[in-house]
Coordinates of N, CA and C in Angstrom, one line a residue:
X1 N -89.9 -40.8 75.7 CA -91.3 -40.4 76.0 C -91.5 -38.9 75.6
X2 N -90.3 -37.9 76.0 CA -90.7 -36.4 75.5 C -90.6 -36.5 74.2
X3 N -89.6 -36.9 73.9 CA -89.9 -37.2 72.1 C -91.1 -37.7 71.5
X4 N -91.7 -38.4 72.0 CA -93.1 -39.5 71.4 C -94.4 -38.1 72.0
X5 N -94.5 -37.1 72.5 CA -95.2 -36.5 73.3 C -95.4 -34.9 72.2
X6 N -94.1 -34.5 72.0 CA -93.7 -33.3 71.3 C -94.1 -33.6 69.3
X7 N -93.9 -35.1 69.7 CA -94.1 -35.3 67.9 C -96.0 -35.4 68.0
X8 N -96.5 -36.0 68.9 CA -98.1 -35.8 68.8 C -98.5 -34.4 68.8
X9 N -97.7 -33.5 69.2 CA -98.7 -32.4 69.2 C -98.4 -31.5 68.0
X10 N -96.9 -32.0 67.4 CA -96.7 -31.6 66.4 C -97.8 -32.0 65.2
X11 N -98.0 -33.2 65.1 CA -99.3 -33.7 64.1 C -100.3 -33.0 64.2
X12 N -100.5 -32.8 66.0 CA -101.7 -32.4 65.6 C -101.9 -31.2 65.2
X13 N -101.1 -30.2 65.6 CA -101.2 -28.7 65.2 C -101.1 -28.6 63.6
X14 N -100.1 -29.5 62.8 CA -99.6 -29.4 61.8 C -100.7 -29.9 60.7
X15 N -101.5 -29.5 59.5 CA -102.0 -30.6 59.2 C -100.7 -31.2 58.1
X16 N -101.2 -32.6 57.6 CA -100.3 -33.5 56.5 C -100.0 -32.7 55.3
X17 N -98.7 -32.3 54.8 CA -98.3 -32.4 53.7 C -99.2 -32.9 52.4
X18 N -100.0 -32.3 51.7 CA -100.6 -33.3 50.4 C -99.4 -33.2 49.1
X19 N -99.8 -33.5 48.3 CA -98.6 -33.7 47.4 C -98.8 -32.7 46.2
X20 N -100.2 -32.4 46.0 CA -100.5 -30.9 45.3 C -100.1 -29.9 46.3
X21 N -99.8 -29.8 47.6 CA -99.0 -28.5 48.4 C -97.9 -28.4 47.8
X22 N -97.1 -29.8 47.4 CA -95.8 -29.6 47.3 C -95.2 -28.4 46.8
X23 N -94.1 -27.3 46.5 CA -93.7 -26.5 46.0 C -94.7 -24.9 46.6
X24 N -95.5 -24.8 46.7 CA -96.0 -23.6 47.3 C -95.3 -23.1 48.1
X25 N -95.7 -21.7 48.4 CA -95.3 -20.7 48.9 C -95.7 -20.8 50.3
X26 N -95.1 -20.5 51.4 CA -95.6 -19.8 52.5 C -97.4 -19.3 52.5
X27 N -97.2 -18.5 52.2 CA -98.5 -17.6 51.6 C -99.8 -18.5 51.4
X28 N -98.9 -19.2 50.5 CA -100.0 -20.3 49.5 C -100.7 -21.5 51.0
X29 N -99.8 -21.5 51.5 CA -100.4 -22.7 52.2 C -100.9 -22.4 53.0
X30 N -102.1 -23.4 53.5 CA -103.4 -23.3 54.4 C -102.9 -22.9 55.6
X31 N -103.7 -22.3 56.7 CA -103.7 -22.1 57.6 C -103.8 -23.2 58.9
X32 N -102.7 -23.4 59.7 CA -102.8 -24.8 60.9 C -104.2 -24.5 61.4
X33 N -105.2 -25.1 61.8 CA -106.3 -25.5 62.6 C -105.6 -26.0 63.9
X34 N -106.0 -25.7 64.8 CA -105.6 -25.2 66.0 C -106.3 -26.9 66.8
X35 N -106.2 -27.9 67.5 CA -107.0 -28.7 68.0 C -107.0 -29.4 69.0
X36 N -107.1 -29.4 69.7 CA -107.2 -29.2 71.4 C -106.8 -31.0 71.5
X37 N -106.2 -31.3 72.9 CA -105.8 -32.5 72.5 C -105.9 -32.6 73.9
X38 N -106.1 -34.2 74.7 CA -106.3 -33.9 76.2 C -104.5 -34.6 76.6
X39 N -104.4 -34.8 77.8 CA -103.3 -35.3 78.1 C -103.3 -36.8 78.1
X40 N -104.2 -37.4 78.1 CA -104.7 -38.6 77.5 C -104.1 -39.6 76.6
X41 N -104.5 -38.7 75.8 CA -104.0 -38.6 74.3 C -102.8 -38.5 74.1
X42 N -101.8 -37.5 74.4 CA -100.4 -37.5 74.5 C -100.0 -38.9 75.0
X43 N -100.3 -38.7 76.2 CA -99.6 -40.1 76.6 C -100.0 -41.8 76.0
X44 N -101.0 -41.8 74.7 CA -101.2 -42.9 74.7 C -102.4 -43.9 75.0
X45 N -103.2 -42.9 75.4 CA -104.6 -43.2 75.8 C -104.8 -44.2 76.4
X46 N -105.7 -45.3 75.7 CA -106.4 -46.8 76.2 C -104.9 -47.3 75.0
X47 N -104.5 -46.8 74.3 CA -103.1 -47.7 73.5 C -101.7 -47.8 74.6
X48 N -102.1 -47.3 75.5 CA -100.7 -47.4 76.2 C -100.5 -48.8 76.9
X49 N -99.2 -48.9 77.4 CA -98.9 -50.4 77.1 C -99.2 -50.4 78.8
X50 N -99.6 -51.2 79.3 CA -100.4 -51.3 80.9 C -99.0 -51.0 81.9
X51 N -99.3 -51.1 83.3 CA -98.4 -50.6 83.9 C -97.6 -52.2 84.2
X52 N -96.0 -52.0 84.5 CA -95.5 -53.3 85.1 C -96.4 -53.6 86.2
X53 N -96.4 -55.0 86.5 CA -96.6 -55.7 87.6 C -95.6 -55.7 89.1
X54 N -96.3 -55.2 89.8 CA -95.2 -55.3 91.5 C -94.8 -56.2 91.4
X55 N -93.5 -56.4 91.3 CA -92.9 -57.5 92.2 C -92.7 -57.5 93.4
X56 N -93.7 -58.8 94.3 CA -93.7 -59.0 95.7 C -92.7 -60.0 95.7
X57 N -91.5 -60.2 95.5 CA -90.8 -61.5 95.9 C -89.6 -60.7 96.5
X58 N -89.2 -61.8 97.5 CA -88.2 -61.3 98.0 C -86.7 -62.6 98.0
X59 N -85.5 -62.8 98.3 CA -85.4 -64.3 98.4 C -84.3 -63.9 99.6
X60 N -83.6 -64.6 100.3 CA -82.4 -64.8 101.0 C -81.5 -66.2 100.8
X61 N -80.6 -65.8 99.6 CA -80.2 -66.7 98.9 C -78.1 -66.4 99.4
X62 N -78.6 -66.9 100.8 CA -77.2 -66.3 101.5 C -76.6 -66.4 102.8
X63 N -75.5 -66.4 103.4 CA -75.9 -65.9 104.9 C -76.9 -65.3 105.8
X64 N -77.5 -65.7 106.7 CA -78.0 -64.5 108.0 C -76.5 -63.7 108.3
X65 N -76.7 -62.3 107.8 CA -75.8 -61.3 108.5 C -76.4 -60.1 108.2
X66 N -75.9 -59.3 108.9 CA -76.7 -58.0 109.1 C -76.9 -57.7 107.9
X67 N -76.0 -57.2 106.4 CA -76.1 -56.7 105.7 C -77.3 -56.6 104.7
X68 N -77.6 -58.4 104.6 CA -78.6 -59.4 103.7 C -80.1 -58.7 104.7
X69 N -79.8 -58.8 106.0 CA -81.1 -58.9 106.8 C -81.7 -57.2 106.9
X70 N -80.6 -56.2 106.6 CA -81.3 -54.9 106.4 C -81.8 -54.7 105.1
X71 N -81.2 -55.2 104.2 CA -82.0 -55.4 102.7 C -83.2 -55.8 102.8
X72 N -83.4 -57.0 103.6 CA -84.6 -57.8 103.3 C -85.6 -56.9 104.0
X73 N -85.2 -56.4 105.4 CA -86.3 -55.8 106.3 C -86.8 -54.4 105.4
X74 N -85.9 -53.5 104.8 CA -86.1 -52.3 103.9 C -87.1 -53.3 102.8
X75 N -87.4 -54.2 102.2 CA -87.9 -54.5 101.1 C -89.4 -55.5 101.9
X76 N -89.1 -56.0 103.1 CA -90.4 -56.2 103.2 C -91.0 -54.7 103.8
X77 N -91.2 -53.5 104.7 CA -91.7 -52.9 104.9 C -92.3 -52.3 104.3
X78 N -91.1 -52.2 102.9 CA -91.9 -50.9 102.2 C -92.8 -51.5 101.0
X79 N -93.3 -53.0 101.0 CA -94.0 -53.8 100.6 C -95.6 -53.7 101.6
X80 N -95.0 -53.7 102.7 CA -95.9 -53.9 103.5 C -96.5 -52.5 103.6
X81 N -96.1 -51.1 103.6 CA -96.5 -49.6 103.5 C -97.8 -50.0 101.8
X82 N -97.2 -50.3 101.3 CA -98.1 -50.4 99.8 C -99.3 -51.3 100.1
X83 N -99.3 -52.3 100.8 CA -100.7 -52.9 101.3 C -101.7 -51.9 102.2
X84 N -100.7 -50.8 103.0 CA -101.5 -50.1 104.0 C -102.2 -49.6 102.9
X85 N -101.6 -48.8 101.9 CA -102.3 -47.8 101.0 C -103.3 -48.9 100.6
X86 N -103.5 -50.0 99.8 CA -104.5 -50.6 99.3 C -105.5 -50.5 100.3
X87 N -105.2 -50.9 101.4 CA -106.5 -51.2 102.3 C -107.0 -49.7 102.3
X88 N -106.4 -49.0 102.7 CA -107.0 -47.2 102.7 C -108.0 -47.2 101.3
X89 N -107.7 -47.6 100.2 CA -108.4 -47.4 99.2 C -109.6 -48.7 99.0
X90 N -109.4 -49.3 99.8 CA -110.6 -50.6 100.0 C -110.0 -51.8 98.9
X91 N -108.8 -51.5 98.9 CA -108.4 -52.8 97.9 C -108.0 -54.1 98.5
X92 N -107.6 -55.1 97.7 CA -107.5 -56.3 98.5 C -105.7 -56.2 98.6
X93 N -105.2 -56.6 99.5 CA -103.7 -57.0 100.2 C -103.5 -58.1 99.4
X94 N -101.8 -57.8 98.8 CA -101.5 -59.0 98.1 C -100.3 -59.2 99.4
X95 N -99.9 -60.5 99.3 CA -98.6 -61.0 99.8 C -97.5 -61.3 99.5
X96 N -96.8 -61.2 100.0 CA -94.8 -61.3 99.8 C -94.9 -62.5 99.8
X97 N -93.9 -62.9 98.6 CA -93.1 -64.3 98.7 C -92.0 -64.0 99.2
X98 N -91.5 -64.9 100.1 CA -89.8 -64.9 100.4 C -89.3 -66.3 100.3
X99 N -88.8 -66.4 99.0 CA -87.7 -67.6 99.3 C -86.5 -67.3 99.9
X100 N -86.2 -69.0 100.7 CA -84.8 -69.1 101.4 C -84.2 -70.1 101.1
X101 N -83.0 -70.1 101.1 CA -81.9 -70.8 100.6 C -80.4 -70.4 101.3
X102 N -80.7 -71.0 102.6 CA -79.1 -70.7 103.4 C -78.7 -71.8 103.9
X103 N -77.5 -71.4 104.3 CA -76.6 -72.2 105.1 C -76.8 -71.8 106.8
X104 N -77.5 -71.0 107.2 CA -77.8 -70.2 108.3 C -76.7 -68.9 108.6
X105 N -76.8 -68.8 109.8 CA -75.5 -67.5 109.8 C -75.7 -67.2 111.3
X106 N -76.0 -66.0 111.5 CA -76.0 -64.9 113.0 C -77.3 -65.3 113.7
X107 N -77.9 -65.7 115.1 CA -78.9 -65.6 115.6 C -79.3 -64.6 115.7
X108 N -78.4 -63.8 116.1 CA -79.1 -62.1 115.9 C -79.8 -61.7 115.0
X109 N -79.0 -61.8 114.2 CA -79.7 -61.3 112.8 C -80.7 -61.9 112.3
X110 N -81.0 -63.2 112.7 CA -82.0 -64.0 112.3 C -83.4 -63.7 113.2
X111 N -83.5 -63.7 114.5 CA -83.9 -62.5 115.4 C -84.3 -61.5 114.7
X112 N -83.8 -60.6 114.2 CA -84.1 -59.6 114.0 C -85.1 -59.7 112.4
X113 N -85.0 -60.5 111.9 CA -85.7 -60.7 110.6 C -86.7 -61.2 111.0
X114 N -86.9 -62.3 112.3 CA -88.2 -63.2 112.6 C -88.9 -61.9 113.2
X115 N -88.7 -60.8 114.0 CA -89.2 -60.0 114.5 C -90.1 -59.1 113.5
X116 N -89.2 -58.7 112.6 CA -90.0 -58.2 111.6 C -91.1 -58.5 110.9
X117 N -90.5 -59.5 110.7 CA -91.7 -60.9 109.8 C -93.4 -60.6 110.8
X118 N -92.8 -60.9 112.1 CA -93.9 -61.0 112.6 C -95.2 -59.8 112.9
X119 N -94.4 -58.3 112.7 CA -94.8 -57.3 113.0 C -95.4 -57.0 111.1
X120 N -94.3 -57.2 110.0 CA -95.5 -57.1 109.0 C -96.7 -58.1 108.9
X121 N -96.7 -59.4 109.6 CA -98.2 -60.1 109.3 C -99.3 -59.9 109.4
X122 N -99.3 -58.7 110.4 CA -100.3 -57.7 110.7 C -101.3 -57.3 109.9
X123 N -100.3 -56.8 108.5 CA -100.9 -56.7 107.5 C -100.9 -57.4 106.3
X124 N -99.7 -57.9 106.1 CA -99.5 -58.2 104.9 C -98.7 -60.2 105.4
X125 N -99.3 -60.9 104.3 CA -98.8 -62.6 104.2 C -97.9 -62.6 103.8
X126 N -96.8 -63.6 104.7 CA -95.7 -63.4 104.1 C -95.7 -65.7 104.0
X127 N -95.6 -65.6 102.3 CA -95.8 -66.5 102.0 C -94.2 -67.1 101.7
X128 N -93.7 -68.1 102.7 CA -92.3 -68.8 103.1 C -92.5 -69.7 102.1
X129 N -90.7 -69.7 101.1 CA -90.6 -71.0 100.4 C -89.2 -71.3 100.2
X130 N -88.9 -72.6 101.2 CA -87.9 -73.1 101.4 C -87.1 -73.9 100.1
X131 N -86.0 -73.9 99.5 CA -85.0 -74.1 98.2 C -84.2 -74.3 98.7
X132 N -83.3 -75.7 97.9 CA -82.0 -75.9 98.1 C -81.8 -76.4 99.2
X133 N -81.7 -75.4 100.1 CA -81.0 -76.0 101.7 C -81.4 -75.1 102.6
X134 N -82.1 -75.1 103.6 CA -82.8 -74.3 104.9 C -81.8 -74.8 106.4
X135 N -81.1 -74.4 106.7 CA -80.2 -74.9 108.3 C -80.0 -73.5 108.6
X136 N -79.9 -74.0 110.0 CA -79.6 -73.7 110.9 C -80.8 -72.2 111.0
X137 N -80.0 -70.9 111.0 CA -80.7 -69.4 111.4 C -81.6 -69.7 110.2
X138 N -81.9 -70.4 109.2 CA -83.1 -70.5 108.2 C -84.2 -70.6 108.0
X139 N -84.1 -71.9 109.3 CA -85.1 -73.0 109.5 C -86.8 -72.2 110.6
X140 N -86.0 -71.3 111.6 CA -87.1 -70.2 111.9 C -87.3 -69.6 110.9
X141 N -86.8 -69.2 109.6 CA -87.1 -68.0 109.2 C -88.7 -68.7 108.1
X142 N -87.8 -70.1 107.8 CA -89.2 -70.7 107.3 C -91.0 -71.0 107.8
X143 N -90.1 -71.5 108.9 CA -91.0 -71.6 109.6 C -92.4 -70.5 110.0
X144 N -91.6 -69.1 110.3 CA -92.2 -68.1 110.7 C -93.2 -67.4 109.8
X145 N -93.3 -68.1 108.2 CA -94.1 -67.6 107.3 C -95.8 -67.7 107.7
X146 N -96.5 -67.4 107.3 CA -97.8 -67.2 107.4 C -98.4 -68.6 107.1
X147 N -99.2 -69.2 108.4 CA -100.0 -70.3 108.7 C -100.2 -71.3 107.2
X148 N -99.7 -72.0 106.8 CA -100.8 -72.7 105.6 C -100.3 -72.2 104.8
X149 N -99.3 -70.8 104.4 CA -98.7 -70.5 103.3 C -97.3 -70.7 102.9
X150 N -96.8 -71.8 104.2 CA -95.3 -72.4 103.7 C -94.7 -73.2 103.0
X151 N -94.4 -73.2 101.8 CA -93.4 -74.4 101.0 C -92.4 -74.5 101.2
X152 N -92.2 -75.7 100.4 CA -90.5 -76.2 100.7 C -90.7 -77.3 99.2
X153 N -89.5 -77.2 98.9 CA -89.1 -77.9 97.2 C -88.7 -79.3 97.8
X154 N -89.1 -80.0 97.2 CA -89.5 -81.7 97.9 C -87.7 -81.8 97.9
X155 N -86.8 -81.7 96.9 CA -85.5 -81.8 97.2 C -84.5 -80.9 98.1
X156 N -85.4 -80.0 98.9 CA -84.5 -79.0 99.9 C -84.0 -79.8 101.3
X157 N -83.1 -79.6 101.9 CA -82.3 -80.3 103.1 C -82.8 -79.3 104.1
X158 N -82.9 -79.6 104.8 CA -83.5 -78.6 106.1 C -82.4 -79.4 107.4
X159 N -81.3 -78.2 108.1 CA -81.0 -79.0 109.2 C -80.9 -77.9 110.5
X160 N -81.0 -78.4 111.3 CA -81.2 -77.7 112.7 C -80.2 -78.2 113.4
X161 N -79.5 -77.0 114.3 CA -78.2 -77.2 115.2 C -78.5 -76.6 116.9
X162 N -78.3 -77.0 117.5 CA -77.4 -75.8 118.7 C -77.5 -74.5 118.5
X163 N -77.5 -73.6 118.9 CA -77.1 -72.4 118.6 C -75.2 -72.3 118.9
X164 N -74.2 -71.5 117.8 CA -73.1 -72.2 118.1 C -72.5 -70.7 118.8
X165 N -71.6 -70.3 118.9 CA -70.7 -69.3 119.3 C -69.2 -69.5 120.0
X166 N -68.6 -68.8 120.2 CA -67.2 -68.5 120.2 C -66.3 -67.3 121.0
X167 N -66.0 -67.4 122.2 CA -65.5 -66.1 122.5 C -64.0 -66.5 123.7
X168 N -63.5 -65.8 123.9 CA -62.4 -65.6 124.7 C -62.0 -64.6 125.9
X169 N -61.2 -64.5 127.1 CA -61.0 -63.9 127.7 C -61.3 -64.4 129.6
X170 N -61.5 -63.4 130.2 CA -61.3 -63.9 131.6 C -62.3 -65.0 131.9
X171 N -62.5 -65.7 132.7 CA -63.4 -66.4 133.4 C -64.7 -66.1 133.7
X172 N -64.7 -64.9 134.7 CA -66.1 -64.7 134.9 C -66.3 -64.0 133.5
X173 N -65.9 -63.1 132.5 CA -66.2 -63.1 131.2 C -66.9 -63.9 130.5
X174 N -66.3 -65.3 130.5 CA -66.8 -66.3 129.9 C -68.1 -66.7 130.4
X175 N -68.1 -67.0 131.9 CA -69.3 -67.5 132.2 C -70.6 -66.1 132.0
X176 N -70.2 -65.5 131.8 CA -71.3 -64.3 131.5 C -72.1 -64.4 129.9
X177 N -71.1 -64.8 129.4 CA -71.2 -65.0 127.4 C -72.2 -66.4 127.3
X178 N -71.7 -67.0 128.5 CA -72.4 -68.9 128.6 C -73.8 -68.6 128.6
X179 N -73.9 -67.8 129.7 CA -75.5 -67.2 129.9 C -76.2 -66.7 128.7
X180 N -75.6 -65.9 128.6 CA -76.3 -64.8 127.1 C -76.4 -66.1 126.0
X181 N -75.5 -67.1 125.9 CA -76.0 -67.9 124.6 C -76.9 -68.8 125.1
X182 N -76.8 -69.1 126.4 CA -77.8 -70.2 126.7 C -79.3 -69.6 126.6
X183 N -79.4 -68.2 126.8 CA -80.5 -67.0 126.6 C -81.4 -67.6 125.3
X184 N -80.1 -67.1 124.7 CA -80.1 -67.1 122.8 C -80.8 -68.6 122.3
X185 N -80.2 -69.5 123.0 CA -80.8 -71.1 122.8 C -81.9 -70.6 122.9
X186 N -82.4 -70.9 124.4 CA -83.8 -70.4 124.9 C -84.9 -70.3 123.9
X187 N -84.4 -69.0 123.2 CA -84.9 -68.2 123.1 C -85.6 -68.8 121.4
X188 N -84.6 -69.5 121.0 CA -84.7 -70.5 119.7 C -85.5 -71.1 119.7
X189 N -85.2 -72.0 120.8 CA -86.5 -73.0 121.2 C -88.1 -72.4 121.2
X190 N -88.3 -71.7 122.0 CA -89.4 -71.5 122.1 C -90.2 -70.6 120.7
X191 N -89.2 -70.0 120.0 CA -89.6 -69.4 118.9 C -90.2 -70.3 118.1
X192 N -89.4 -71.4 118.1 CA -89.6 -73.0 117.1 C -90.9 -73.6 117.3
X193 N -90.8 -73.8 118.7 CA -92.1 -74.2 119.1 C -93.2 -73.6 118.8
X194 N -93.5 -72.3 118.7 CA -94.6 -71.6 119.1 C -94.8 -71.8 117.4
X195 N -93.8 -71.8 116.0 CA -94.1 -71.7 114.6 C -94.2 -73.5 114.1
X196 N -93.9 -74.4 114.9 CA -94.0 -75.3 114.3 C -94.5 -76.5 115.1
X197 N -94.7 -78.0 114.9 CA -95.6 -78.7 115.6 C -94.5 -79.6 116.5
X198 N -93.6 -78.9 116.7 CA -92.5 -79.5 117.9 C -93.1 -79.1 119.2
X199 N -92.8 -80.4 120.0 CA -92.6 -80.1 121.5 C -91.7 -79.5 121.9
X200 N -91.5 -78.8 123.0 CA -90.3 -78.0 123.6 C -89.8 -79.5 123.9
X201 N -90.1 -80.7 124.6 CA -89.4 -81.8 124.9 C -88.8 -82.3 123.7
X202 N -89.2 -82.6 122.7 CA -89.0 -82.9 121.4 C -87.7 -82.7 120.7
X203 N -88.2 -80.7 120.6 CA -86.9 -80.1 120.0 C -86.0 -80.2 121.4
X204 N -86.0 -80.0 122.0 CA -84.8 -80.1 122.9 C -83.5 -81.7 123.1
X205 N -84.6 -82.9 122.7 CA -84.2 -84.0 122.7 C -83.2 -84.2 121.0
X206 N -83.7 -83.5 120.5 CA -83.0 -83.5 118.9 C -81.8 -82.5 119.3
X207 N -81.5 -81.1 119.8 CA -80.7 -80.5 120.0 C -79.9 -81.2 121.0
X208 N -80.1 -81.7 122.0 CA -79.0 -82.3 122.9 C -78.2 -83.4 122.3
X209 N -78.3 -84.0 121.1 CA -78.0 -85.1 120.7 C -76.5 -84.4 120.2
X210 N -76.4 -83.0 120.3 CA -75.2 -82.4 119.6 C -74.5 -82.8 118.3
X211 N -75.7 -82.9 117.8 CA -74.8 -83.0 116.4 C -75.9 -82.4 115.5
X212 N -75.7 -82.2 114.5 CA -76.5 -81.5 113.0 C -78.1 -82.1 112.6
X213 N -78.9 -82.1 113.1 CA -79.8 -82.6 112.5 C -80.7 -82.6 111.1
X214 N -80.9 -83.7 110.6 CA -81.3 -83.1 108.9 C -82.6 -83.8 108.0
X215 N -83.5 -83.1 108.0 CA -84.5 -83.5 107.9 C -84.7 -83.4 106.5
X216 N -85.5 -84.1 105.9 CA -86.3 -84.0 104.4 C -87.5 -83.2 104.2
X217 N -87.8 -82.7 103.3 CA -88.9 -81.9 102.9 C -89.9 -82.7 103.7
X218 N -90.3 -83.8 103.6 CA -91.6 -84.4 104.1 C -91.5 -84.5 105.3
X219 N -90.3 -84.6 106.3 CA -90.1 -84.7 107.9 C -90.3 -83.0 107.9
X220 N -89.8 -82.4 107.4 CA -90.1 -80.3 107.3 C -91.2 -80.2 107.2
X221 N -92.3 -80.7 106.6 CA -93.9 -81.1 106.4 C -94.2 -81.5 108.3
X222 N -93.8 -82.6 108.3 CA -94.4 -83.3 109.6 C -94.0 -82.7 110.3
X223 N -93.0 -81.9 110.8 CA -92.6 -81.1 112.0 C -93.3 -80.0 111.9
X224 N -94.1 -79.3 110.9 CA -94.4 -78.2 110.6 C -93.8 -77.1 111.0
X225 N -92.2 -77.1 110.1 CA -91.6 -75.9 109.9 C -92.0 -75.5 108.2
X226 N -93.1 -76.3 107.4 CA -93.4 -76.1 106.1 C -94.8 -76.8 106.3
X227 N -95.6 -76.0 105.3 CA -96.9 -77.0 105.5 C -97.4 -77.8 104.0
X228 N -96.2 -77.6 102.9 CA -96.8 -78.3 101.7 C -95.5 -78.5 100.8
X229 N -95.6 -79.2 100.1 CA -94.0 -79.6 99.1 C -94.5 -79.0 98.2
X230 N -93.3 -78.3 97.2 CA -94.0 -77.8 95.9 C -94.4 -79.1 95.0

């Protein structure tokens, strides 16, 4: 670019070589004309080649674990900071796509992504599209997209579990950890319910059956943790 910048203003100061100058003297040859040029122009004026397009996509093509879920939250905010600016300038809000594609992972961390999600909706759509395989920590994350703006690829597996966990040590230890995950269930449930067209009796009756549940894109439709197949 400093190269393409320095050779314009060389032109323009310079005039063209004619072919009767050739061989003259210093002396002999004309004087540069001097010609004002704007910055415009340097850079390429109405010829310059348009600016890239934003990319709003985001995907989680991975575990829920912290590492994936601090990425994702740093790339929806500072998505969502760029809608503030539009609306400040009276422009219209575009929306984030996030595709998913997990095997699920941490309820924490999953938590902590639905929390976000819900605090950018504020301003900015966050348009959910379920690929491949959506379970377990996933299946809120799909769900939690913006009303009417969720897909799912007619061939994705969607399955819903328990919440699972694992720990060790003394007794009243244990029954303290029992609590905190039965919290964590809780806490699932009701998230589910309030994003999708499950009953709390419903999902609870699917979860007690203790085993993996696995739904098809079109039952992910009717449950409304998706509201359209691609």
């Amino acid at each position: 670019m400093i190269r393409k910048i320095i050779g314009k203003i060389v032109e323009t100061i310079l005039p063209p070589v004619q072919a009767e100058d050739a061989g003259k003297t210093t002396e002999d040859a004309p004087k540069a004309k001097v010609k004002t040029i704007s910055l415009e122009e340097l850079l390429g004026g109405a010829g310059a080649p348009p600016p890239e397009p934003e990319l709003r996509v985001i995907g989680l093509y991975s575990t829920v674990e912290d590492e994936k879920i601090a990425e994702l939250t740093q790339a929806l905010l500072y998505l969502n900071e760029m809608n503030k600016l539009r609306n400040k300038e009276k422009e219209e809000s575009k929306p984030v796509e996030f595709y998913i594609n997990t095997y699920g992972g941490s309820a924490d961390d999953m938590f902590a992504m639905y929390d976000v999600m819900q605090q950018v909706m504020e301003d900015t759509e966050i348009h959910t599209i379920g690929v491949g395989k959506v379970m377990s920590a996933g299946t809120l994350l799909l769900a939690a997209g913006t009303k009417g703006k969720r897909k799912i690829g007619r061939n994705c597996r969607v399955m819903i579990h328990n919440v699972a966990a694992g720990n060790f040590g003394t007794l009243p230890n244990l029954a303290n950890e029992l609590e905190a995950i039965q919290q964590l269930q809780d806490d699932y449930i009701t998230a589910m319910v309030e994003n999708t067209k499950f009953t709390r009796k419903k999902l609870e009756k699917l979860l007690n059956e203790k085993v993996n549940i696995y739904l098809s894109a079109e039952e992910a439709v009717k449950y409304g943790l998706a509201d359209e197949i691609m």
